Coordinates of C-alpha atoms and ligand atoms in Angstrom, one line a residue:
M1189 CA -239.7 -27.1 -43.3
D1190 CA -238.6 -26.8 -39.7
S1191 CA -235.1 -25.8 -38.7
I1192 CA -233.2 -26.3 -35.4
L1193 CA -231.3 -23.4 -33.8
V1194 CA -228.3 -24.4 -31.6
R1195 CA -226.1 -22.0 -29.6
G1196 CA -222.8 -23.3 -28.2
N1197 CA -223.4 -23.0 -24.5
G1198 CA -220.7 -24.8 -22.6
E1199 CA -220.8 -28.1 -20.7
L1200 CA -223.8 -30.4 -20.6
R1201 CA -224.9 -32.1 -17.4
G1202 CA -228.0 -34.3 -16.8
Q1203 CA -229.7 -37.4 -17.9
I1204 CA -231.0 -38.5 -21.3
P1205 CA -233.5 -41.4 -21.7
I1206 CA -232.7 -43.7 -24.7
A1207 CA -235.7 -44.9 -26.7
G1208 CA -236.4 -48.3 -28.4
A1209 CA -234.4 -48.9 -31.6
K1210 CA -235.8 -47.5 -34.8
N1211 CA -234.0 -50.2 -36.8
A1212 CA -235.3 -53.0 -34.6
C1213 CA -238.9 -51.7 -34.7
L1214 CA -238.8 -51.4 -38.5
T1215 CA -238.2 -55.1 -38.8
L1216 CA -240.3 -56.2 -35.8
M1217 CA -243.4 -54.5 -37.2
P1218 CA -243.5 -56.5 -40.5
A1219 CA -243.2 -59.7 -38.5
T1220 CA -246.9 -59.3 -37.8
L1221 CA -247.5 -60.4 -41.4
L1222 CA -246.2 -63.9 -40.4
S1223 CA -249.1 -64.6 -38.1
D1224 CA -252.9 -64.1 -37.8
E1225 CA -252.6 -63.5 -34.0
P1226 CA -251.8 -60.2 -32.3
L1227 CA -248.2 -58.9 -32.0
T1228 CA -247.7 -56.3 -29.3
L1229 CA -244.4 -54.3 -29.3
T1230 CA -243.6 -52.3 -26.2
N1231 CA -240.8 -49.6 -25.8
A1232 CA -241.5 -48.6 -29.4
P1233 CA -239.9 -45.3 -30.4
R1234 CA -242.0 -42.3 -31.5
L1235 CA -240.6 -41.5 -34.9
S1236 CA -241.8 -40.6 -38.4
D1237 CA -240.3 -43.8 -39.8
I1238 CA -242.5 -45.8 -37.4
R1239 CA -245.5 -43.9 -38.6
T1240 CA -244.6 -44.6 -42.2
M1241 CA -244.2 -48.4 -41.5
T1242 CA -247.6 -48.2 -39.8
Q1243 CA -249.2 -46.6 -42.9
L1244 CA -247.6 -49.3 -45.1
L1245 CA -248.9 -52.2 -42.9
Q1246 CA -252.4 -50.6 -42.8
S1247 CA -252.4 -50.3 -46.6
L1248 CA -251.9 -54.0 -46.7
G1249 CA -254.9 -54.6 -44.4
A1250 CA -253.1 -55.1 -41.2
E1251 CA -254.4 -53.4 -38.0
V1252 CA -251.9 -51.2 -36.2
A1253 CA -252.9 -49.3 -33.1
S1254 CA -250.5 -46.9 -31.5
L1255 CA -251.1 -46.9 -27.7
Q1256 CA -249.6 -45.0 -24.7
G1257 CA -248.5 -42.1 -26.8
G1258 CA -246.9 -44.4 -29.4
Q1259 CA -244.7 -46.4 -27.0
V1260 CA -246.9 -49.5 -27.5
L1261 CA -247.8 -50.8 -31.0
A1262 CA -250.6 -53.4 -31.2
L1263 CA -250.5 -55.1 -34.6
S1264 CA -252.7 -57.8 -36.1
S1265 CA -252.6 -59.2 -39.7
H1266 CA -255.6 -61.7 -39.6
A1267 CA -257.1 -60.0 -42.6
I1268 CA -254.5 -59.1 -45.1
S1269 CA -256.5 -57.8 -48.1
N1270 CA -253.8 -56.3 -50.3
H1271 CA -250.4 -57.7 -51.1
T1272 CA -249.0 -54.7 -53.0
A1273 CA -246.6 -52.4 -51.2
D1274 CA -247.1 -49.2 -53.2
Y1275 CA -244.2 -47.0 -54.5
D1276 CA -245.6 -43.9 -52.8
I1277 CA -244.9 -45.4 -49.4
V1278 CA -241.9 -47.5 -50.2
R1279 CA -240.0 -44.5 -51.7
K1280 CA -240.3 -42.7 -48.4
M1281 CA -238.6 -45.5 -46.4
R1282 CA -236.4 -48.3 -47.7
A1283 CA -237.2 -50.6 -44.8
S1284 CA -240.5 -51.1 -46.5
I1285 CA -238.8 -53.9 -48.4
L1286 CA -239.0 -55.9 -45.2
V1287 CA -242.7 -56.8 -45.8
L1288 CA -241.6 -58.9 -48.8
G1289 CA -240.3 -61.9 -47.0
P1290 CA -243.1 -62.2 -44.5
M1291 CA -245.9 -61.8 -47.0
L1292 CA -244.3 -64.3 -49.4
A1293 CA -243.8 -66.8 -46.6
R1294 CA -247.3 -66.7 -45.2
D1295 CA -249.5 -65.9 -48.2
G1296 CA -247.3 -67.2 -51.1
H1297 CA -247.3 -64.0 -53.1
A1298 CA -246.4 -60.3 -52.8
V1299 CA -245.8 -57.2 -55.0
V1300 CA -243.4 -54.7 -53.5
S1301 CA -242.0 -51.6 -55.1
L1302 CA -238.3 -51.5 -55.6
P1303 CA -237.1 -48.9 -53.0
G1304 CA -235.3 -46.6 -55.5
G1305 CA -232.3 -44.5 -54.7
C1306 CA -231.0 -43.1 -51.4
A1307 CA -228.8 -40.2 -50.5
I1308 CA -226.1 -42.3 -48.9
G1309 CA -225.7 -44.9 -51.6
A1310 CA -227.3 -47.1 -54.3
R1311 CA -228.5 -49.6 -51.7
P1312 CA -229.6 -52.4 -54.0
V1313 CA -231.8 -55.2 -52.7
D1314 CA -230.3 -58.0 -54.8
L1315 CA -229.2 -60.0 -51.7
H1316 CA -232.8 -59.9 -50.4
L1317 CA -234.1 -61.3 -53.8
K1318 CA -231.3 -63.9 -54.1
A1319 CA -232.1 -65.3 -50.7
L1320 CA -235.8 -65.6 -51.4
E1321 CA -235.1 -67.2 -54.8
A1322 CA -232.9 -69.7 -53.0
M1323 CA -236.0 -70.6 -51.0
G1324 CA -237.9 -71.3 -54.2
A1325 CA -239.5 -67.9 -54.8
E1326 CA -240.1 -66.8 -58.4
L1327 CA -239.4 -63.1 -58.8
D1328 CA -240.3 -60.9 -61.7
L1329 CA -239.0 -57.3 -61.8
R1330 CA -241.2 -55.1 -63.9
D1331 CA -242.7 -51.6 -63.8
G1332 CA -240.4 -50.8 -60.8
Y1333 CA -242.0 -53.5 -58.7
I1334 CA -240.9 -56.9 -57.5
H1335 CA -243.6 -59.5 -58.4
A1336 CA -243.0 -62.4 -56.1
K1337 CA -244.6 -65.9 -55.9
A1338 CA -243.8 -68.8 -53.7
P1339 CA -243.9 -72.4 -55.0
S1340 CA -247.4 -74.1 -54.6
G1341 CA -246.1 -76.0 -51.5
G1342 CA -244.7 -72.8 -50.0
L1343 CA -241.1 -71.6 -49.6
R1344 CA -238.5 -74.3 -49.0
G1345 CA -235.6 -74.2 -46.5
A1346 CA -232.2 -73.5 -48.2
R1347 CA -228.5 -72.9 -47.4
I1348 CA -227.8 -69.2 -48.2
V1349 CA -224.3 -67.7 -48.1
F1350 CA -224.4 -63.9 -48.2
P1351 CA -221.4 -62.6 -50.2
I1352 CA -221.4 -59.4 -48.0
V1353 CA -223.1 -58.8 -44.6
S1354 CA -226.5 -57.2 -45.1
V1355 CA -228.8 -56.3 -42.2
G1356 CA -231.9 -56.1 -44.3
A1357 CA -231.3 -59.2 -46.4
T1358 CA -230.6 -61.2 -43.2
E1359 CA -233.9 -59.9 -41.7
N1360 CA -236.0 -60.6 -44.8
A1361 CA -234.5 -64.1 -45.2
L1362 CA -234.8 -64.9 -41.4
M1363 CA -238.5 -63.9 -41.4
A1364 CA -239.3 -65.9 -44.6
A1365 CA -237.4 -69.0 -43.3
T1366 CA -239.6 -69.2 -40.1
L1367 CA -242.5 -70.6 -42.3
A1368 CA -240.5 -72.3 -45.0
K1369 CA -240.6 -76.1 -45.3
G1370 CA -237.5 -77.6 -43.8
T1371 CA -234.2 -76.1 -42.6
T1372 CA -232.6 -72.8 -43.6
V1373 CA -229.0 -71.9 -42.8
L1374 CA -228.0 -68.3 -43.3
E1375 CA -224.2 -67.9 -43.5
N1376 CA -222.3 -64.6 -43.2
A1377 CA -225.5 -63.3 -41.6
A1378 CA -225.6 -59.9 -40.0
R1379 CA -224.9 -59.9 -36.2
E1380 CA -226.5 -56.6 -35.2
P1381 CA -228.4 -56.4 -32.0
E1382 CA -231.5 -55.6 -34.1
I1383 CA -231.2 -59.1 -35.7
V1384 CA -230.9 -60.6 -32.2
D1385 CA -234.0 -58.7 -31.1
L1386 CA -235.9 -59.9 -34.2
A1387 CA -234.9 -63.5 -33.6
R1388 CA -236.1 -63.3 -30.0
C1389 CA -239.4 -61.9 -31.0
L1390 CA -239.9 -64.6 -33.7
R1391 CA -239.0 -67.2 -31.1
R1392 CA -241.7 -65.8 -28.8
M1393 CA -244.1 -66.2 -31.8
G1394 CA -243.1 -69.9 -32.0
A1395 CA -240.3 -69.8 -34.5
Q1396 CA -237.3 -72.2 -34.2
I1397 CA -234.1 -70.2 -34.6
E1398 CA -230.6 -70.8 -33.4
G1399 CA -227.4 -68.7 -33.7
E1400 CA -228.6 -65.1 -33.5
G1401 CA -225.7 -62.7 -32.8
T1402 CA -223.4 -65.0 -34.7
S1403 CA -222.8 -65.1 -38.5
I1404 CA -224.6 -68.4 -38.9
L1405 CA -228.4 -68.6 -38.3
T1406 CA -230.2 -71.9 -38.5
I1407 CA -234.0 -71.9 -38.8
E1408 CA -236.4 -74.9 -38.7
G1409 CA -239.6 -73.9 -40.6
V1410 CA -242.9 -74.4 -38.7
D1411 CA -246.4 -74.5 -40.0
R1412 CA -247.7 -71.4 -38.3
L1413 CA -246.6 -68.7 -35.9
G1414 CA -248.6 -67.3 -33.0
G1415 CA -248.8 -63.9 -31.4
A1416 CA -246.4 -62.4 -28.9
T1417 CA -245.6 -59.4 -26.7
H1418 CA -242.1 -58.1 -27.2
P1419 CA -240.1 -55.1 -25.9
V1420 CA -238.1 -53.3 -28.6
V1421 CA -234.4 -53.3 -27.8
T1422 CA -232.7 -50.0 -26.8
D1423 CA -231.5 -47.9 -29.7
R1424 CA -227.7 -48.3 -29.8
I1425 CA -227.4 -45.5 -32.4
E1426 CA -229.4 -43.0 -30.4
L1427 CA -227.3 -44.1 -27.4
G1428 CA -224.0 -43.5 -29.2
T1429 CA -225.2 -40.2 -30.6
Y1430 CA -226.0 -38.8 -27.2
M1431 CA -222.8 -40.2 -25.7
L1432 CA -221.0 -37.8 -28.0
A1433 CA -222.8 -34.8 -26.5
P1434 CA -220.7 -34.5 -23.3
A1435 CA -217.7 -35.8 -25.3
I1436 CA -218.0 -32.7 -27.6
C1437 CA -219.2 -30.1 -25.1
G1438 CA -217.6 -31.3 -21.8
G1439 CA -219.6 -32.0 -18.7
E1440 CA -221.2 -35.3 -17.7
V1441 CA -224.3 -37.0 -19.0
E1442 CA -226.0 -40.2 -17.9
L1443 CA -227.7 -42.2 -20.7
L1444 CA -230.7 -44.0 -19.2
G1445 CA -231.1 -47.5 -20.6
G1446 CA -227.7 -47.6 -22.2
R1447 CA -225.7 -50.8 -22.1
I1448 CA -222.0 -51.3 -23.0
E1449 CA -222.6 -54.4 -25.0
L1450 CA -224.7 -52.4 -27.5
V1451 CA -221.8 -50.0 -28.3
G1452 CA -218.6 -52.0 -27.6
A1453 CA -216.5 -51.0 -30.6
F1454 CA -217.8 -47.4 -30.3
C1455 CA -216.8 -47.2 -26.6
E1456 CA -213.3 -48.5 -27.5
K1457 CA -212.8 -45.6 -29.9
L1458 CA -214.2 -43.1 -27.3
D1459 CA -211.8 -44.4 -24.7
A1460 CA -208.9 -44.0 -27.1
A1461 CA -210.1 -40.4 -27.8
G1462 CA -210.0 -39.6 -24.1
I1463 CA -213.7 -40.1 -23.2
S1464 CA -214.6 -41.9 -20.1
V1465 CA -217.6 -44.3 -20.2
S1466 CA -218.8 -46.0 -17.0
E1467 CA -221.7 -48.2 -16.2
T1468 CA -224.3 -47.0 -13.7
E1469 CA -227.4 -48.8 -12.2
R1470 CA -229.5 -46.9 -14.8
G1471 CA -227.3 -46.9 -17.8
L1472 CA -224.0 -45.3 -18.9
K1473 CA -222.3 -42.2 -17.7
V1474 CA -220.0 -40.3 -20.1
S1475 CA -217.5 -37.5 -19.6
R1476 CA -214.2 -36.2 -20.9
R1477 CA -211.1 -37.5 -19.0
N1478 CA -209.2 -34.3 -19.7
G1479 CA -209.5 -30.9 -21.5
R1480 CA -209.3 -31.9 -25.1
V1481 CA -210.2 -35.0 -27.2
T1482 CA -207.5 -36.9 -28.9
A1483 CA -207.6 -37.8 -32.6
V1484 CA -208.4 -41.4 -33.5
D1485 CA -208.8 -43.4 -36.7
V1486 CA -212.2 -45.0 -37.4
T1487 CA -213.2 -47.7 -39.9
T1488 CA -216.9 -48.6 -40.2
E1489 CA -217.7 -52.3 -40.3
P1490 CA -220.7 -54.6 -39.7
F1491 CA -221.5 -55.3 -36.0
P1492 CA -219.6 -55.8 -33.8
G1493 CA -217.3 -53.3 -35.6
F1494 CA -217.7 -49.5 -35.5
P1495 CA -221.3 -48.7 -36.7
T1496 CA -221.6 -46.8 -40.0
D1497 CA -224.6 -45.1 -38.4
L1498 CA -222.3 -43.4 -35.9
Q1499 CA -219.6 -42.3 -38.4
A1500 CA -221.1 -38.8 -39.1
Q1501 CA -221.5 -38.1 -35.3
M1502 CA -218.0 -39.3 -34.6
M1503 CA -216.6 -37.0 -37.3
A1504 CA -218.2 -34.1 -35.5
L1505 CA -216.3 -35.0 -32.3
L1506 CA -213.0 -35.4 -34.2
C1507 CA -213.3 -32.0 -35.9
T1508 CA -212.1 -30.4 -32.6
A1509 CA -209.7 -33.2 -31.5
E1510 CA -206.0 -32.8 -30.9
G1511 CA -204.4 -34.2 -34.1
T1512 CA -205.5 -35.8 -37.3
S1513 CA -208.0 -38.6 -37.7
V1514 CA -208.7 -40.8 -40.7
L1515 CA -212.3 -42.1 -41.1
E1516 CA -212.9 -44.9 -43.5
E1517 CA -216.6 -45.5 -44.5
K1518 CA -216.7 -49.1 -45.7
I1519 CA -220.4 -49.8 -45.8
F1520 CA -221.9 -47.0 -47.9
E1521 CA -220.4 -45.3 -50.9
N1522 CA -221.6 -41.8 -50.3
R1523 CA -221.8 -41.2 -46.5
F1524 CA -219.7 -38.1 -46.1
M1525 CA -222.3 -35.5 -47.0
H1526 CA -222.0 -33.9 -43.6
A1527 CA -218.4 -33.1 -44.3
P1528 CA -219.0 -30.0 -46.5
E1529 CA -221.5 -28.7 -43.9
L1530 CA -219.0 -29.2 -41.1
I1531 CA -216.4 -27.4 -43.2
R1532 CA -218.8 -24.4 -43.3
M1533 CA -218.4 -24.4 -39.5
G1534 CA -214.7 -24.2 -39.8
A1535 CA -213.8 -27.9 -39.8
R1536 CA -210.7 -29.1 -41.7
I1537 CA -211.8 -32.2 -43.6
D1538 CA -210.4 -33.7 -46.8
V1539 CA -212.6 -36.4 -48.5
H1540 CA -211.2 -38.7 -51.1
G1541 CA -213.6 -41.5 -52.0
G1542 CA -214.4 -43.5 -48.9
T1543 CA -211.8 -41.8 -46.7
A1544 CA -212.1 -38.6 -44.8
T1545 CA -209.1 -37.0 -43.1
V1546 CA -210.0 -34.7 -40.3
T1547 CA -207.5 -32.2 -38.8
G1548 CA -208.7 -31.0 -35.5
V1549 CA -209.3 -27.2 -34.9
D1550 CA -209.6 -25.5 -31.5
R1551 CA -213.2 -24.6 -32.0
L1552 CA -215.9 -24.7 -34.7
R1553 CA -217.9 -21.6 -35.5
G1554 CA -221.7 -21.6 -35.8
A1555 CA -223.2 -21.3 -39.3
P1556 CA -226.4 -22.0 -41.3
V1557 CA -226.0 -25.7 -42.5
M1558 CA -228.2 -28.2 -44.2
A1559 CA -229.1 -31.7 -43.1
T1560 CA -228.7 -34.2 -46.0
D1561 CA -229.7 -37.5 -44.3
L1562 CA -230.7 -38.8 -40.9
R1563 CA -227.3 -39.2 -39.2
A1564 CA -225.7 -36.2 -40.9
S1565 CA -228.4 -34.0 -39.4
V1566 CA -227.7 -35.0 -35.9
S1567 CA -223.9 -34.7 -36.5
L1568 CA -224.5 -31.0 -37.3
I1569 CA -226.5 -30.5 -34.1
L1570 CA -223.6 -32.1 -32.1
A1571 CA -221.2 -29.8 -33.8
G1572 CA -223.4 -26.8 -33.1
L1573 CA -223.6 -27.6 -29.4
A1574 CA -219.8 -27.1 -29.2
A1575 CA -219.4 -24.3 -31.7
E1576 CA -219.0 -20.6 -31.0
G1577 CA -222.1 -18.7 -31.9
E1578 CA -225.3 -19.9 -33.6
T1579 CA -225.9 -22.8 -35.9
V1580 CA -229.2 -23.3 -37.8
V1581 CA -229.7 -26.8 -39.2
S1582 CA -232.3 -26.8 -42.0
R1583 CA -234.3 -29.7 -43.4
V1584 CA -234.7 -31.4 -40.0
Y1585 CA -237.4 -33.7 -41.3
H1586 CA -234.4 -36.0 -41.8
L1587 CA -233.8 -35.8 -38.1
D1588 CA -237.4 -36.6 -37.1
R1589 CA -237.1 -39.9 -38.9
G1590 CA -234.7 -41.3 -36.3
Y1591 CA -234.6 -39.1 -33.2
E1592 CA -237.6 -38.3 -30.9
R1593 CA -237.7 -35.0 -29.0
V1594 CA -234.0 -34.1 -29.7
E1595 CA -234.4 -30.5 -28.5
E1596 CA -236.1 -31.6 -25.2
K1597 CA -233.5 -34.3 -24.5
L1598 CA -230.6 -31.9 -25.0
R1599 CA -232.2 -28.9 -23.4
A1600 CA -232.7 -31.0 -20.2
C1601 CA -228.9 -31.2 -20.0
G1602 CA -228.3 -27.4 -20.5
A1603 CA -228.1 -27.1 -24.2
Q1604 CA -229.4 -24.0 -25.9
I1605 CA -231.5 -25.5 -28.7
E1606 CA -234.9 -24.8 -30.2
R1607 CA -237.0 -25.8 -33.2
I1608 CA -238.0 -23.0 -35.6
S1609 CA -241.1 -23.8 -37.5
G1610 CA -240.7 -23.0 -41.1
Ligands
EPZ1950 C1 -229.7 -51.2 -42.2 O1 -229.8 -50.8 -43.6 C2 -230.0 -49.9 -41.4 N1 -231.4 -49.6 -41.7 C3 -229.1 -48.8 -41.8 O2 -229.5 -47.7 -40.9 C4 -227.7 -49.2 -41.5 O3 -226.8 -48.1 -41.9 C5 -227.4 -50.5 -42.3 O4 -228.3 -51.5 -41.9 C6 -226.0 -51.0 -42.0 O5 -225.8 -51.2 -40.6 C7 -232.4 -50.3 -41.1 O6 -232.2 -51.2 -40.3 C8 -233.8 -49.8 -41.4 P1 -227.4 -53.4 -45.4 P2 -229.7 -51.9 -44.7 O7 -228.3 -54.2 -46.2 O8 -230.3 -53.2 -44.2 C9 -225.2 -53.4 -49.6 C10 -230.0 -45.5 -40.4 O9 -229.4 -44.4 -40.4 N2 -226.3 -54.2 -50.0 O10 -226.7 -53.9 -44.2 O11 -230.3 -51.3 -46.0 C11 -225.7 -52.0 -49.3 O12 -225.7 -51.2 -50.5 C12 -230.0 -46.5 -41.5 O13 -230.8 -45.8 -39.4 C13 -226.3 -54.8 -51.3 O14 -225.3 -54.6 -52.1 O15 -228.2 -52.1 -44.9 C14 -224.6 -51.5 -48.3 O16 -223.5 -51.1 -49.0 C15 -229.1 -45.9 -42.7 N3 -227.3 -55.6 -51.7 C16 -224.3 -52.8 -47.5 O17 -224.7 -53.9 -48.3 C17 -228.4 -55.8 -50.9 O18 -229.3 -56.6 -51.3 C18 -224.9 -52.9 -46.2 O19 -226.3 -52.7 -46.3 C19 -228.4 -55.2 -49.6 C20 -227.4 -54.5 -49.2

């Protein structure tokens, strides 16, 4: 297993290109199952999760070609031969559940493994299943698999009110509704930019959708969808992550492709902490306004609130802020596993249930630490960039799921960082 070695090396200066969004691409790829015409995705990120989704779609009989070094994905599902998404693949990546809605909508049946547990929380899929049942699907859970069947006339439009905001359940229901008979209304739908991107792609394929970006989505089912070419939206979580690099180390970094509207609530918190964010022709420029960062309180919420996927990275910044910050994680029940690792680096963090209280220290000290999940791993790298001495982050396979070429991107701005093959 590879590790990453980071040495605190002072200010960062330079430019970092931001890739296409992992969490958009993971829902755009299964959309190919809705049509027998080609779907081409451009600006695709080069990540292990994308390779896993590729394997899954290929196991169903879809064709997925990775072109231009992985930045273009050419997908085609004109010959789906297998409707079972196997546990061996699904257990590696929970987003695999997103093949359920499209397969059910187009072919009337699907067998998908239940995803199983995850480090950051139980992450049930009950809301996905309830939405599909509301559209007439018959679901039978047995042997760890979801056995799903649509009514003989196909899925039917329905009014679905989500009791809590769920990105994945909104995506599964939205894709299924595009081919359902009649009108579907999704209330309390997720508003994330990845949902907006999916709706725009589906519309290019011929879907009739209104309301993306709001909490009410209205979909008029159509008989069939065509092909499309669609650019994957910029990754707002990668963007926010790298915005924190100059915030933690000092200096000034320009994030190419960054847009304020993707990280509104996050920028408000950075501003309150004393970080300056300005728009440039090519993206966003980030620097500290003065010597030390100021403590701020953070509560994670569905978009447009503060993203849970940036909570771990923000905690790394607040470990060296002036004052005490309170972070409330409201989305997942176990998403503070980076805290004990940051404490190994000298951070002062008290965790009680879903609340972490961080008392800033002057400087963290490098130490051997362990990545526990995707966003925790990059939080430790950010902390290592500002710490005194050496930090070795182990189990970086977590990192490779969601960040392409981390070492290269940070080294280009002056960071001392290298991968150690293990
Ligand atoms: C998506 O996960 C993202 N993953 C996550 O990013 C992100 O943290 C999350 O949305 C929240 O923004 C992808 O898009 C591939 P949810 P998802 O359904 O769809 C509960 C990363 O680091 N829930 O919005 O699984 C659930 O347990 C990953 O890139 C149910 O109870 O998240 C959670 O507490 C991590 N029943 C809350 O809702 C359900 O049926 C929000 O989950 C579904 C969800």
